[in-house]
Coordinates of C-alpha atoms (C1' of nucleotides) in Angstrom, one line a residue:
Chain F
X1 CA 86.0 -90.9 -10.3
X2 CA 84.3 -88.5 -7.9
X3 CA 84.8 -88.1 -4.7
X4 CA 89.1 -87.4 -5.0
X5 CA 90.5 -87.7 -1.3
X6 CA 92.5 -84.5 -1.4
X7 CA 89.5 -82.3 -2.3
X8 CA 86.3 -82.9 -0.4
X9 CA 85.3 -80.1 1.8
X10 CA 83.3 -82.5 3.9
X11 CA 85.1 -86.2 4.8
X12 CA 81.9 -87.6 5.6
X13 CA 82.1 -91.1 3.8
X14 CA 78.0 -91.6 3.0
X15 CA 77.4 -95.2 1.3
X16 CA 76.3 -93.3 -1.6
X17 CA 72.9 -94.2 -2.9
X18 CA 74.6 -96.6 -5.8
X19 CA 71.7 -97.6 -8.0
X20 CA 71.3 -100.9 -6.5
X21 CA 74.0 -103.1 -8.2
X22 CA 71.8 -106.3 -7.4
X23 CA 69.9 -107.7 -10.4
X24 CA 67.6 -109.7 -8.6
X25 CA 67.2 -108.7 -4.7
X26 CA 64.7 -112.2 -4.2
X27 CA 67.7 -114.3 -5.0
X28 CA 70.0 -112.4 -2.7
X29 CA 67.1 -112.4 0.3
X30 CA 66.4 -116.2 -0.5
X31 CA 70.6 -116.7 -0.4
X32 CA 70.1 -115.7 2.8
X33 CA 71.8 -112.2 2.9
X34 CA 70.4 -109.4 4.3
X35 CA 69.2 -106.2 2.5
X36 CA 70.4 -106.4 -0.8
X37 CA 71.3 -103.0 -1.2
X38 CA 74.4 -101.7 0.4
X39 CA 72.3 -99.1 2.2
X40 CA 72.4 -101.4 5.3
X41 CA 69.3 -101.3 7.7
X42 CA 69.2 -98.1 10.3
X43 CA 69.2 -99.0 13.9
X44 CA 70.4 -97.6 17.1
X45 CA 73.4 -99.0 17.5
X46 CA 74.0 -98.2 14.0
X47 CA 73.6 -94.7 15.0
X48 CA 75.4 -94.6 18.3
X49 CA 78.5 -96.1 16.7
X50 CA 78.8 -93.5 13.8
X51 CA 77.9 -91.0 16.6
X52 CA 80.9 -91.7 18.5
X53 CA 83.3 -92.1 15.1
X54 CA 81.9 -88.2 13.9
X55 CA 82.7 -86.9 17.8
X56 CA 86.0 -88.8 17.4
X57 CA 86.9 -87.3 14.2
X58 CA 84.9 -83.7 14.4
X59 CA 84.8 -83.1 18.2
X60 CA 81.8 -82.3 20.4
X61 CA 80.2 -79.4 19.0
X62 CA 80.9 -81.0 15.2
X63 CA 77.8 -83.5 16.1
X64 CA 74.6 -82.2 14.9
X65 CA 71.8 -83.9 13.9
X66 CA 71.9 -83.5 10.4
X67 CA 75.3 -84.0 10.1
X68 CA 74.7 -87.6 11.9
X69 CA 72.3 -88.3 9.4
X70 CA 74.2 -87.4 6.2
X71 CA 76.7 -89.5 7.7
X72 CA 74.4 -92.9 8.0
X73 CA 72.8 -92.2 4.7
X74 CA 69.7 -90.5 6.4
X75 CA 67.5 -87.0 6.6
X76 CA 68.0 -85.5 10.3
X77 CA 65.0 -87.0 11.2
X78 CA 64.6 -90.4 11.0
X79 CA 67.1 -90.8 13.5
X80 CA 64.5 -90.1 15.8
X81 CA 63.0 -93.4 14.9
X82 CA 65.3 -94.7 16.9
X83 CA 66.6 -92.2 19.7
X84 CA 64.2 -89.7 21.4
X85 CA 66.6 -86.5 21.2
X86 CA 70.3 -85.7 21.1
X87 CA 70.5 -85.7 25.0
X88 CA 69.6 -89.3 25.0
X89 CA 71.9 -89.9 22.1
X90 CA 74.7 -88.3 23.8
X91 CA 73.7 -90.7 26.5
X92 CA 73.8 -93.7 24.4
X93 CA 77.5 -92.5 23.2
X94 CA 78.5 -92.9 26.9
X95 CA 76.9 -96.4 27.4
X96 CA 78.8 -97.4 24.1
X97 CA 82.1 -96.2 25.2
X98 CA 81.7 -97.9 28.8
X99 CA 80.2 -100.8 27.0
X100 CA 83.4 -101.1 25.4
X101 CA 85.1 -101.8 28.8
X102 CA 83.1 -105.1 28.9
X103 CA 84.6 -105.8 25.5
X104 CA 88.1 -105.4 26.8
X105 CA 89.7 -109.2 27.2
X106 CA 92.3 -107.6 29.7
X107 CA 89.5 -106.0 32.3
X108 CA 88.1 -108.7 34.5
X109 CA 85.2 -108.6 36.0
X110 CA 85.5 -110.2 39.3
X111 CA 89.1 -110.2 41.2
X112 CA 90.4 -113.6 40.3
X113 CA 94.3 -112.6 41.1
X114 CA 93.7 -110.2 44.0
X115 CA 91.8 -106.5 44.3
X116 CA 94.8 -104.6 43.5
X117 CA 95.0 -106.6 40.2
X118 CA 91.5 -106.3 39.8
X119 CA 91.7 -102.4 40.3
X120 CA 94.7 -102.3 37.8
X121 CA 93.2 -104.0 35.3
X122 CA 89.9 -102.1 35.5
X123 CA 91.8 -98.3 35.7
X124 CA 94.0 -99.3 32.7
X125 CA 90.8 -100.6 31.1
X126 CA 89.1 -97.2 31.7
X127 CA 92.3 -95.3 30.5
X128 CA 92.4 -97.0 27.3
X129 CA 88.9 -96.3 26.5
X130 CA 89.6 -92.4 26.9
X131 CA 92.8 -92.8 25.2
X132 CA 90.9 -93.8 22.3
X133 CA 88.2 -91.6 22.0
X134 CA 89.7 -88.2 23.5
X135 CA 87.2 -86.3 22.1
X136 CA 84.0 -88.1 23.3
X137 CA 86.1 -88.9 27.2
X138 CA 84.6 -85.5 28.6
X139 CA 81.0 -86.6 27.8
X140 CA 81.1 -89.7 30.5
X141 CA 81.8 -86.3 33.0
X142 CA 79.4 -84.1 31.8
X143 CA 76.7 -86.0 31.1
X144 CA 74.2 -85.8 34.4
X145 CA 74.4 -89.4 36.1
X146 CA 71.3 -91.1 36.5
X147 CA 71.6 -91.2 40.3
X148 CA 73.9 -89.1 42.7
X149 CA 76.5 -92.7 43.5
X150 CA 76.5 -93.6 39.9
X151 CA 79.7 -91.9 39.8
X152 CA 81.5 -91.6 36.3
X153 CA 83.4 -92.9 34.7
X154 CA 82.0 -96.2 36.1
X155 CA 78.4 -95.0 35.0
X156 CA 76.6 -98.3 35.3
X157 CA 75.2 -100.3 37.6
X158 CA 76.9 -103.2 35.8
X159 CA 80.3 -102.2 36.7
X160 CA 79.5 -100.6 40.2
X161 CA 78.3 -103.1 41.4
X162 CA 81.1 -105.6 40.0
X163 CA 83.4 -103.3 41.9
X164 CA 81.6 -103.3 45.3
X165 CA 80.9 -106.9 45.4
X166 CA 84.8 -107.8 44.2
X167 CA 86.0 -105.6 46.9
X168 CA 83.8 -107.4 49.2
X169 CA 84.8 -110.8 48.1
X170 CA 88.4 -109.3 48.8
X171 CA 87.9 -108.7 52.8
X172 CA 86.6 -105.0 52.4
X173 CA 84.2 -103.9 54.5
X174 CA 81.0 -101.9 53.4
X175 CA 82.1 -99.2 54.5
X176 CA 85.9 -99.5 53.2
X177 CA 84.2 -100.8 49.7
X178 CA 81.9 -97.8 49.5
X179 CA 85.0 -95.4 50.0
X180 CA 87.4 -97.0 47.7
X181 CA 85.0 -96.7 45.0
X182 CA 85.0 -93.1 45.6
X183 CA 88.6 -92.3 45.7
X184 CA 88.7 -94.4 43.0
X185 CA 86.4 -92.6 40.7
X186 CA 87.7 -89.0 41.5
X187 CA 91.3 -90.1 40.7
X188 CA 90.0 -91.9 37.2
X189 CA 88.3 -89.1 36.4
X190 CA 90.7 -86.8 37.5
X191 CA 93.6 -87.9 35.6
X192 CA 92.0 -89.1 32.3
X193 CA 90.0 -86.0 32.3
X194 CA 93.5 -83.9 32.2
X195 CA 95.3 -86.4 30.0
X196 CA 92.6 -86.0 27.4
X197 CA 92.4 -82.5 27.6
X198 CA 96.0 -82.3 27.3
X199 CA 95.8 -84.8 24.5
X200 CA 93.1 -82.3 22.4
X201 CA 95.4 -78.9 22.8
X202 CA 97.8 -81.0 21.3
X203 CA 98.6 -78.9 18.6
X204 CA 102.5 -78.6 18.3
X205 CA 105.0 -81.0 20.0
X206 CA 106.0 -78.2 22.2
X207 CA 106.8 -74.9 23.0
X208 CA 104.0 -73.1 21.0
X209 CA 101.8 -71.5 23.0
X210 CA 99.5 -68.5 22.0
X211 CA 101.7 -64.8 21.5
X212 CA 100.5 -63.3 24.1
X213 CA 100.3 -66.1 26.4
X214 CA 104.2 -66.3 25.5
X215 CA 105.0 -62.8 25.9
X216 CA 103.0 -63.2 29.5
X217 CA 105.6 -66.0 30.7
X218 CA 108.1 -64.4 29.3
X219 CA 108.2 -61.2 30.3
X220 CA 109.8 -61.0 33.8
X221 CA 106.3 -62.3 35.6
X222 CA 106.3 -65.7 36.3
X223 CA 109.7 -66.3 35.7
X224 CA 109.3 -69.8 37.4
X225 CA 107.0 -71.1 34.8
X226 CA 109.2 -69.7 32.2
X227 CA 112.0 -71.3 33.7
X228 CA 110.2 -74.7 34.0
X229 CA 108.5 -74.3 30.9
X230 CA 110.3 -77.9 29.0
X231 CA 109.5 -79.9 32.6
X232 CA 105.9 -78.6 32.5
X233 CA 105.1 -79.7 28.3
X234 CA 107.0 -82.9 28.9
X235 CA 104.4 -85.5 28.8
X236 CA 105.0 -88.5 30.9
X237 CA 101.0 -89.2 31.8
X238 CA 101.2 -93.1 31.5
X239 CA 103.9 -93.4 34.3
X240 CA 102.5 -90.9 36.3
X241 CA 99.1 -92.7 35.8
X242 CA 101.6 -96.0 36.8
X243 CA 102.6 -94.2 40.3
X244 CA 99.5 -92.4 40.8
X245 CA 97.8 -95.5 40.8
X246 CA 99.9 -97.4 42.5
X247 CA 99.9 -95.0 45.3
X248 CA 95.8 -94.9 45.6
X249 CA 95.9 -99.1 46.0
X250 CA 98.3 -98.6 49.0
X251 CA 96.1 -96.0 50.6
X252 CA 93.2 -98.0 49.5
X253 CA 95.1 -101.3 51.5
X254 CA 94.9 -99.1 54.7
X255 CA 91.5 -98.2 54.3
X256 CA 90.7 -101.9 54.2
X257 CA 92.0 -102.8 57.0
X258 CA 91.1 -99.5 59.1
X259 CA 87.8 -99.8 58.0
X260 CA 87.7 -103.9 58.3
Chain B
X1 CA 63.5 -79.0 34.1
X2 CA 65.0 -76.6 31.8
X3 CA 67.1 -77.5 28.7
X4 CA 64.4 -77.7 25.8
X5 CA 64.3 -74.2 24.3
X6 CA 61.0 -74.6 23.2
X7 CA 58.1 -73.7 25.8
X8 CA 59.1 -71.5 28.4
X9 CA 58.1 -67.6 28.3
X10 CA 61.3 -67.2 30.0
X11 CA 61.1 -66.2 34.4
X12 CA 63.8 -63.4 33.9
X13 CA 63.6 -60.5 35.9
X14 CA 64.6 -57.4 33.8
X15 CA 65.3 -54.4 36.3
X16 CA 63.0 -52.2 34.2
X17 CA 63.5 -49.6 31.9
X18 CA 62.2 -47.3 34.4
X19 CA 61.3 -44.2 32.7
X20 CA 64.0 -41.8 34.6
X21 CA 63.0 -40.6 37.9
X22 CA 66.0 -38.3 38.2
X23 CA 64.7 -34.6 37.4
X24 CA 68.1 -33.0 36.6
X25 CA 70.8 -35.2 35.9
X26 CA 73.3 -32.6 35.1
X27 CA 73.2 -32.0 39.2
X28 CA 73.5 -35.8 39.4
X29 CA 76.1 -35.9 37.4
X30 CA 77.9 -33.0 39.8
X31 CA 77.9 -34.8 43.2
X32 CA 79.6 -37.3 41.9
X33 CA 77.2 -39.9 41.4
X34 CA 77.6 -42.3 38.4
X35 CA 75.1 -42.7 35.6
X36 CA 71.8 -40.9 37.1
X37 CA 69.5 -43.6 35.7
X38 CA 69.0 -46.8 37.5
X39 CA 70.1 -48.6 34.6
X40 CA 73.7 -48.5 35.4
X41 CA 76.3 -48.8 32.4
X42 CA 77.3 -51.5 30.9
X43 CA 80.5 -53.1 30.8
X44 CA 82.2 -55.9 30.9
X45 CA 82.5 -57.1 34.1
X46 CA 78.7 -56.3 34.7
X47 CA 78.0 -58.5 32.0
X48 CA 80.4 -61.3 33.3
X49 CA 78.9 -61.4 36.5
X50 CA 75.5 -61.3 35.2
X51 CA 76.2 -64.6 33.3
X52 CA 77.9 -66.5 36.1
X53 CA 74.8 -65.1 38.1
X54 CA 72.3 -66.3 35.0
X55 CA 74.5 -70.0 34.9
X56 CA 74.1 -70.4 38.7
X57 CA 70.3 -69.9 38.5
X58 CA 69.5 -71.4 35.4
X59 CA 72.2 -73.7 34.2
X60 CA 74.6 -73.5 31.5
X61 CA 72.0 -74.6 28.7
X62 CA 69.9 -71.8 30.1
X63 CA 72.3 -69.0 29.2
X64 CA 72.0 -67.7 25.9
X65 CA 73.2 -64.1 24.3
X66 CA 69.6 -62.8 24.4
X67 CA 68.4 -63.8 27.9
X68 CA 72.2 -62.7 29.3
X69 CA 71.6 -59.2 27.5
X70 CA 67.8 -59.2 28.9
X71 CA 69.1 -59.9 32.2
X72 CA 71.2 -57.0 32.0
X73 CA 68.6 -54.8 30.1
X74 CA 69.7 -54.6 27.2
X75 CA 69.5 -56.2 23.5
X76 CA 71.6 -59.4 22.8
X77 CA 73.6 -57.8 20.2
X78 CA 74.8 -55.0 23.0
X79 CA 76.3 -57.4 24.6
X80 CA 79.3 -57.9 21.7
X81 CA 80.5 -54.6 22.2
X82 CA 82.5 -55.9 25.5
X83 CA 82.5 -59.9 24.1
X84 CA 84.0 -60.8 21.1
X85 CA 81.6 -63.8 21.2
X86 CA 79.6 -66.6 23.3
X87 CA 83.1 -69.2 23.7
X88 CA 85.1 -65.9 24.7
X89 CA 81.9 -64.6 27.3
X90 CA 82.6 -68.3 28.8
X91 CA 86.1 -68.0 29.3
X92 CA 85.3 -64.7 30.7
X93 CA 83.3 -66.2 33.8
X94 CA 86.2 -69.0 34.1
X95 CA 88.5 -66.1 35.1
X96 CA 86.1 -64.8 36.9
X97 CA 85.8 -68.1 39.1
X98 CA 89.4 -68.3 40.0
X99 CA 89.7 -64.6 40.3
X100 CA 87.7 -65.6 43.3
X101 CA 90.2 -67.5 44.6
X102 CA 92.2 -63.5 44.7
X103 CA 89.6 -62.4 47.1
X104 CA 89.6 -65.5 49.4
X105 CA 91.3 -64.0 52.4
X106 CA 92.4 -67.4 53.6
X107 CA 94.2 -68.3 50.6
X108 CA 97.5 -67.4 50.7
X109 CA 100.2 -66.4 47.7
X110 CA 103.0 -67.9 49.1
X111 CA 103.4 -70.6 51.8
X112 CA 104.1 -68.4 54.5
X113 CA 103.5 -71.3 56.9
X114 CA 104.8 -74.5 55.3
X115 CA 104.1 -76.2 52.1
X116 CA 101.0 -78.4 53.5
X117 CA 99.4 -75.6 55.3
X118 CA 99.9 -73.7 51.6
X119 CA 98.6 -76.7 49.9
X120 CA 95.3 -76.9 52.5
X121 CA 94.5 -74.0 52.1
X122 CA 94.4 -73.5 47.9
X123 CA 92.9 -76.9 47.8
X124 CA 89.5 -75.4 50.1
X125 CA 89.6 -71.9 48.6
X126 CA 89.2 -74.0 45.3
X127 CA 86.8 -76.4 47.3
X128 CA 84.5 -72.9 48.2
X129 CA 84.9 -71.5 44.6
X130 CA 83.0 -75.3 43.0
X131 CA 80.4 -75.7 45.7
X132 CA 79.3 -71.9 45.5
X133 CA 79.3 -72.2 41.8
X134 CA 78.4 -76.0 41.6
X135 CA 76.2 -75.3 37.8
X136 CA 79.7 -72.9 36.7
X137 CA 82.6 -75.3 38.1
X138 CA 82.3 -77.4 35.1
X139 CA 83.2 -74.9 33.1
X140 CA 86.8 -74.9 34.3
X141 CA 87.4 -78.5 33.3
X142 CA 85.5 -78.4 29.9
X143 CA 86.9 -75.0 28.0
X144 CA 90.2 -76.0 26.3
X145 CA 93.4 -74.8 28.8
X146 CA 95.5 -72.0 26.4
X147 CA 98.4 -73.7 27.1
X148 CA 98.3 -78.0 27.1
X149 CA 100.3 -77.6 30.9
X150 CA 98.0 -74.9 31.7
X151 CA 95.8 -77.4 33.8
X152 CA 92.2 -76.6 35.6
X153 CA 91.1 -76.1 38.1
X154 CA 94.7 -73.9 38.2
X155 CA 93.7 -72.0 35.0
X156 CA 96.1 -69.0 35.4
X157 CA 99.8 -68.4 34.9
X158 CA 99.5 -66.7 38.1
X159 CA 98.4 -69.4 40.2
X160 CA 100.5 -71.6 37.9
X161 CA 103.3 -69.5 38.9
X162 CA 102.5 -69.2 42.6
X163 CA 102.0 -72.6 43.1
X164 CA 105.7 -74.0 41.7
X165 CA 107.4 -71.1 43.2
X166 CA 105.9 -71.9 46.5
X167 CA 106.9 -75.2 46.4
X168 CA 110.3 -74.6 45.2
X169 CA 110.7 -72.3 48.1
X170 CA 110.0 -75.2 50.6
X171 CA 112.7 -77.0 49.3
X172 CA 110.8 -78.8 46.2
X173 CA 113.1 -79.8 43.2
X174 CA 111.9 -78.6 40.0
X175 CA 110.7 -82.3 39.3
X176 CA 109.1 -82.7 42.3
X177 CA 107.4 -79.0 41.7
X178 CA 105.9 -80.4 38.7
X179 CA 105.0 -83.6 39.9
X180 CA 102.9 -82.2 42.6
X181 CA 101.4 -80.0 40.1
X182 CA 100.1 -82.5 38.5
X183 CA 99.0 -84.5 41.4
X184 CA 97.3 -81.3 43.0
X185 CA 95.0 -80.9 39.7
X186 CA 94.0 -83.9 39.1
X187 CA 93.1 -84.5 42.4
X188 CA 90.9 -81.1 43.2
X189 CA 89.6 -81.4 39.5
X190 CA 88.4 -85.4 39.8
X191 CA 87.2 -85.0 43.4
X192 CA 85.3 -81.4 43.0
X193 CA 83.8 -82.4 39.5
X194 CA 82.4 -85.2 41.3
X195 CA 81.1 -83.2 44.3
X196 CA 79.1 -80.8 42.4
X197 CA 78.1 -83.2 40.1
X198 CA 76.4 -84.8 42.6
X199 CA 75.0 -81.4 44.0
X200 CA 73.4 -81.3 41.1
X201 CA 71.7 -84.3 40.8
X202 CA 70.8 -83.5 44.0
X203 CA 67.0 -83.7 43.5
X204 CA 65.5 -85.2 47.0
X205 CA 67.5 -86.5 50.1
X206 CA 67.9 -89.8 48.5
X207 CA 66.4 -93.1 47.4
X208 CA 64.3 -91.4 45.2
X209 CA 65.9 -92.4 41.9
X210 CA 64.6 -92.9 38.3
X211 CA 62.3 -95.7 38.1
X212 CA 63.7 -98.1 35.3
X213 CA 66.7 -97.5 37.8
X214 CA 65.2 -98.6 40.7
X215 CA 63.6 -101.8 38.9
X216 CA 66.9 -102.5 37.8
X217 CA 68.3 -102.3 41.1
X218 CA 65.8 -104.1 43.1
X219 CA 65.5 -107.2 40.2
X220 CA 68.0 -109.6 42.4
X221 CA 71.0 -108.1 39.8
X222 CA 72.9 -105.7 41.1
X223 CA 72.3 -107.2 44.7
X224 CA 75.5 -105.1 46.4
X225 CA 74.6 -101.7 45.1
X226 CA 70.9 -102.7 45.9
X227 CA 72.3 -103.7 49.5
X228 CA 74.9 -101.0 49.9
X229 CA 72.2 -98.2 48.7
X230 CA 72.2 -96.1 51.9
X231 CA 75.6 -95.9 52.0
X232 CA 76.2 -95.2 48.4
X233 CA 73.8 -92.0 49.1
X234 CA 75.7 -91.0 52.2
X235 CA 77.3 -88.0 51.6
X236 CA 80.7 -87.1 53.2
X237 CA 81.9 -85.7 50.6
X238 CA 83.6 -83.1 53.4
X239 CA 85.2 -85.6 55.3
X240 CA 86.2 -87.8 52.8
X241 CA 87.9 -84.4 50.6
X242 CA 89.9 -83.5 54.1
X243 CA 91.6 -87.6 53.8
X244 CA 92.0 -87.2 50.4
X245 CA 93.6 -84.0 50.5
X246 CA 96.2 -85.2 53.7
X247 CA 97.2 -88.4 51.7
X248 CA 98.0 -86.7 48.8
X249 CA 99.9 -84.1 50.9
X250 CA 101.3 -87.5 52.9
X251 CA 102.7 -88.8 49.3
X252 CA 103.9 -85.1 48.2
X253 CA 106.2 -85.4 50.8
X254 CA 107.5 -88.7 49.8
X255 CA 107.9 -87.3 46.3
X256 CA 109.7 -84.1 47.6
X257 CA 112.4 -86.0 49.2
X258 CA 112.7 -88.5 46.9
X259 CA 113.1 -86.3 44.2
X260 CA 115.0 -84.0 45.9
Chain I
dG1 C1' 75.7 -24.8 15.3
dC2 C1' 77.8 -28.9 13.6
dG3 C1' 79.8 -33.1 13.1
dC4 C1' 81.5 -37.1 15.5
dC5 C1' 81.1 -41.2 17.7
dA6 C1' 80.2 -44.3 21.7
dG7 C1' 76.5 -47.2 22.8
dC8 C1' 72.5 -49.3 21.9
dC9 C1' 68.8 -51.2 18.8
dT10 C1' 67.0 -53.3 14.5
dT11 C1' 67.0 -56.3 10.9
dA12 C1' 68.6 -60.4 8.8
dC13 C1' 71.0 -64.8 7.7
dG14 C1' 72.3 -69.4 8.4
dT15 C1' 72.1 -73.3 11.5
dT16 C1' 70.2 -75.9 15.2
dG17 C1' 66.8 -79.4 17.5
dT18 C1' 62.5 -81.2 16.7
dA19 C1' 56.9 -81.4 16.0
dA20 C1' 53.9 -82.8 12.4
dG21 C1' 52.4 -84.6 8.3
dT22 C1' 53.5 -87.0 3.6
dG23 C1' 54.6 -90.9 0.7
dC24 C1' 56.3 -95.3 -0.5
dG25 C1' 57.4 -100.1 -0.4
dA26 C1' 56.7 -104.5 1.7
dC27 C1' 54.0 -107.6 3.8
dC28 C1' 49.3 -110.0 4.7
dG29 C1' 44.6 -111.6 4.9
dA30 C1' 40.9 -112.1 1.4
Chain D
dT1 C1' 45.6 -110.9 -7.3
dC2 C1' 44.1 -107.3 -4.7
dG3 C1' 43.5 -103.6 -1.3
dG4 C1' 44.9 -102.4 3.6
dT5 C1' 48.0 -101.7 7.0
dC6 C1' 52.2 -100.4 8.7
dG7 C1' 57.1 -99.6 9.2
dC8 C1' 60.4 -96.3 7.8
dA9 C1' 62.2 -92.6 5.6
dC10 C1' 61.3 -87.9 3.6
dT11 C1' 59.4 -83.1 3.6
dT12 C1' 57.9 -79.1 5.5
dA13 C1' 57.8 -75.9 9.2
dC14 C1' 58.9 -73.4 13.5
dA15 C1' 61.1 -71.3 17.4
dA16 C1' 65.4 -70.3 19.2
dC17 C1' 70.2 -69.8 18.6
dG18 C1' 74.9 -67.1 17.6
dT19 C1' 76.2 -63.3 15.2
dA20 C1' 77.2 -60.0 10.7
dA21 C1' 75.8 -55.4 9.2
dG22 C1' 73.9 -51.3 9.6
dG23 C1' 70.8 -47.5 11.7
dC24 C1' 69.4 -44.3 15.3
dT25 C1' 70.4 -41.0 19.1
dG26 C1' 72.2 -38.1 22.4
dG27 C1' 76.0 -35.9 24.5
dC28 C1' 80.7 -34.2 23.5
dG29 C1' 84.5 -31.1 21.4
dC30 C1' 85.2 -27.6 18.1

DNA sequence: GCGCCAGCCTTACGTTGTAAGTGCGACCGA
DNA sequence: TCGGTCGCACTTACAACGTAAGGCTGGCGC
């Protein structure tokens, strides 16, 4: 029994060679089953996807080459078989996460029930898909979009343009479309950037904070902080999220009809 | 153009050893001038500046211990007699953005005219502090806050503190303080991240974008964005950061007499 | 004169991303 | 059945990185 779970100084889980427990690998290809051995086929979405799990589970700077490798079952470099560097990589974990926005059965893609429904269901959408993956979230910001408008987190064309043409359909103007999809970018990214952050320094429930950060707030200075210290760690994000969002789609319903 | 390690014999412009021009530096050293040498000392803040300089020119991937301690004239390993390390020499120009926002003469500590006019003018002195450092902003989202309430762009008790006192002062509940805390940062951090990030990308004036892009584009899918192009690449990000800014101010003062 | 020590340099180690070449197994036309 | 080709993973190698450890030097106090 290797591998004991309270031991292992690294979690990686790799398939482990396992002398291939098929006796006859013709039967099982003729059975119609893929490759016999459990070391399943490499490809890039392979890749991407465990990607994305080590970030989730290691963090940003835990993803290395090698590492990613070791973790499919693979040396360091037949992964670039299949991806031309770790920028593009990084850039494929970002198309996987939005990807997963497609996936979502509660994000529509065209405003059947109204823009501000639309808009709900796509910010909520969004929200869970940082939620989930805290760690990778701050790559859809850093990573340089491919054009100047493609504005994250909505970083493809797929989904700007879903969201310009359903405004449209709704009565917006060009103009009025054009601007809502900004404020509506800078107050996703905004929040969920925060919330995620928040979500990562996470350590204690509250009230730990480094010493000498405490002894800063404490000591006479900033005695307002110090006084508002419990309001300030409370964490009520998803109803602020609620009213924040609920307060851009008003502002948003003036700037469609100013702008109509 | 930068970012692969590999190639370039490094641009930097090292001020010279410069093999001491001063004939006496005992006399030097008696009027009262510094170090006789051109090569001034070293110390920390030179070496922060120097970085923020180096990140502003070259990028964050292009700084790297030994360029920084080239740029500075000195060996890499200098440089961690005034550094404890790379992640602590980052958080080091972070400060040094928002100390910035000290020096801004227009800034003020304490809303001496109103809570809006207070508000205006820390969201612009922030504004001024991104676009002059649009290659360093990032920096103030991505490196972890010391505290989880500590939130960028406001990365400083001080401010913190200065910012909820104000408010309180104007007649601000403690909630409501809080509230538009939270508001405030999320706004300036989505809405500047953005704007620089777009700086960035900022290659030529516009159209020119990558050419799978523009294939994509053009191919009848993606018909609005393809339609909607020239206004997409518009930029008023100025204009569009002063409406922002007032509606948020607007709903502040809904949640300052609500919560009041 | 002597030792101390701040401040810088040198050397060295482990790790990273990745270019280049090697080797092996599966398929395929003869 | 046999080479030949080729896809795919492995091996080796290199430059650059962050940084630990220690060495040199020149100006200071005693």
């Amino acid at each position: 029994m290797d591998a004991t779970p309270g031991t292992t100084p690294v979690p990686d889980a790799v398939p482990d060679p396992a002398p291939d427990p098929v006796p006859d690998a013709d039967a099982a290809v003729v059975a119609g089953e893929a490759v016999p051995s459990d070391r399943v086929a490499l490809d890039r979405d392979r890749i991407l996807a465990a990607a994305l799990a080590h970030i989730d589970e290691q963090g940003l700077a835990g993803l290395t080459m090698r590492r990613l490798g070791h973790r499919v079952g693979v040396e360091a470099m037949s992964l670039y078989r299949y991806v031309p560097g770790k920028e593009e990589l990084l850039d494929g974990v970002v198309e996987l996460l939005i990807g997963d926005l497609r996936m979502d059965p509660d994000v529509l893609h065209s405003p059947t029930h109204g823009w501000q429904d639309f808009l709900q269901r796509l910010a909520h959408g969004v929200r869970r898909v940082a939620l989930a993956h805290p760690k990778a979230f701050p790559l859809v910001a850093s990573r340089p979009p491919e054009a100047p408008w493609l504005r994250p987190p909505l970083r493809s064309l797929e989904w700007v343009d879903a969201f310009l043409s359903g405004l449209l359909e709704e009565g917006f103007s060009d103009e009025a479309a054009v601007a809502a999809y900004r404020s509506f970018t800078s107050f996703l990214l905004g929040t969920l950037l925060l919330e995620v952050s928040a979500h990562g320094a996470d350590v204690g429930p509250l009230d730990v904070v480094d010493d000498h950060l405490a002894d800063d707030v404490e000591a006479s200075r900033h005695a307002t902080v110090w006084r508002l210290r419990h309001d300030l760690a409370h964490d009520a994000a998803a109803t602020e999220f609620e009213v924040a969002l609920e307060s851009l789609l008003e502002r948003l319903t003036l700037v469609r009809s100013e702008l109509g």
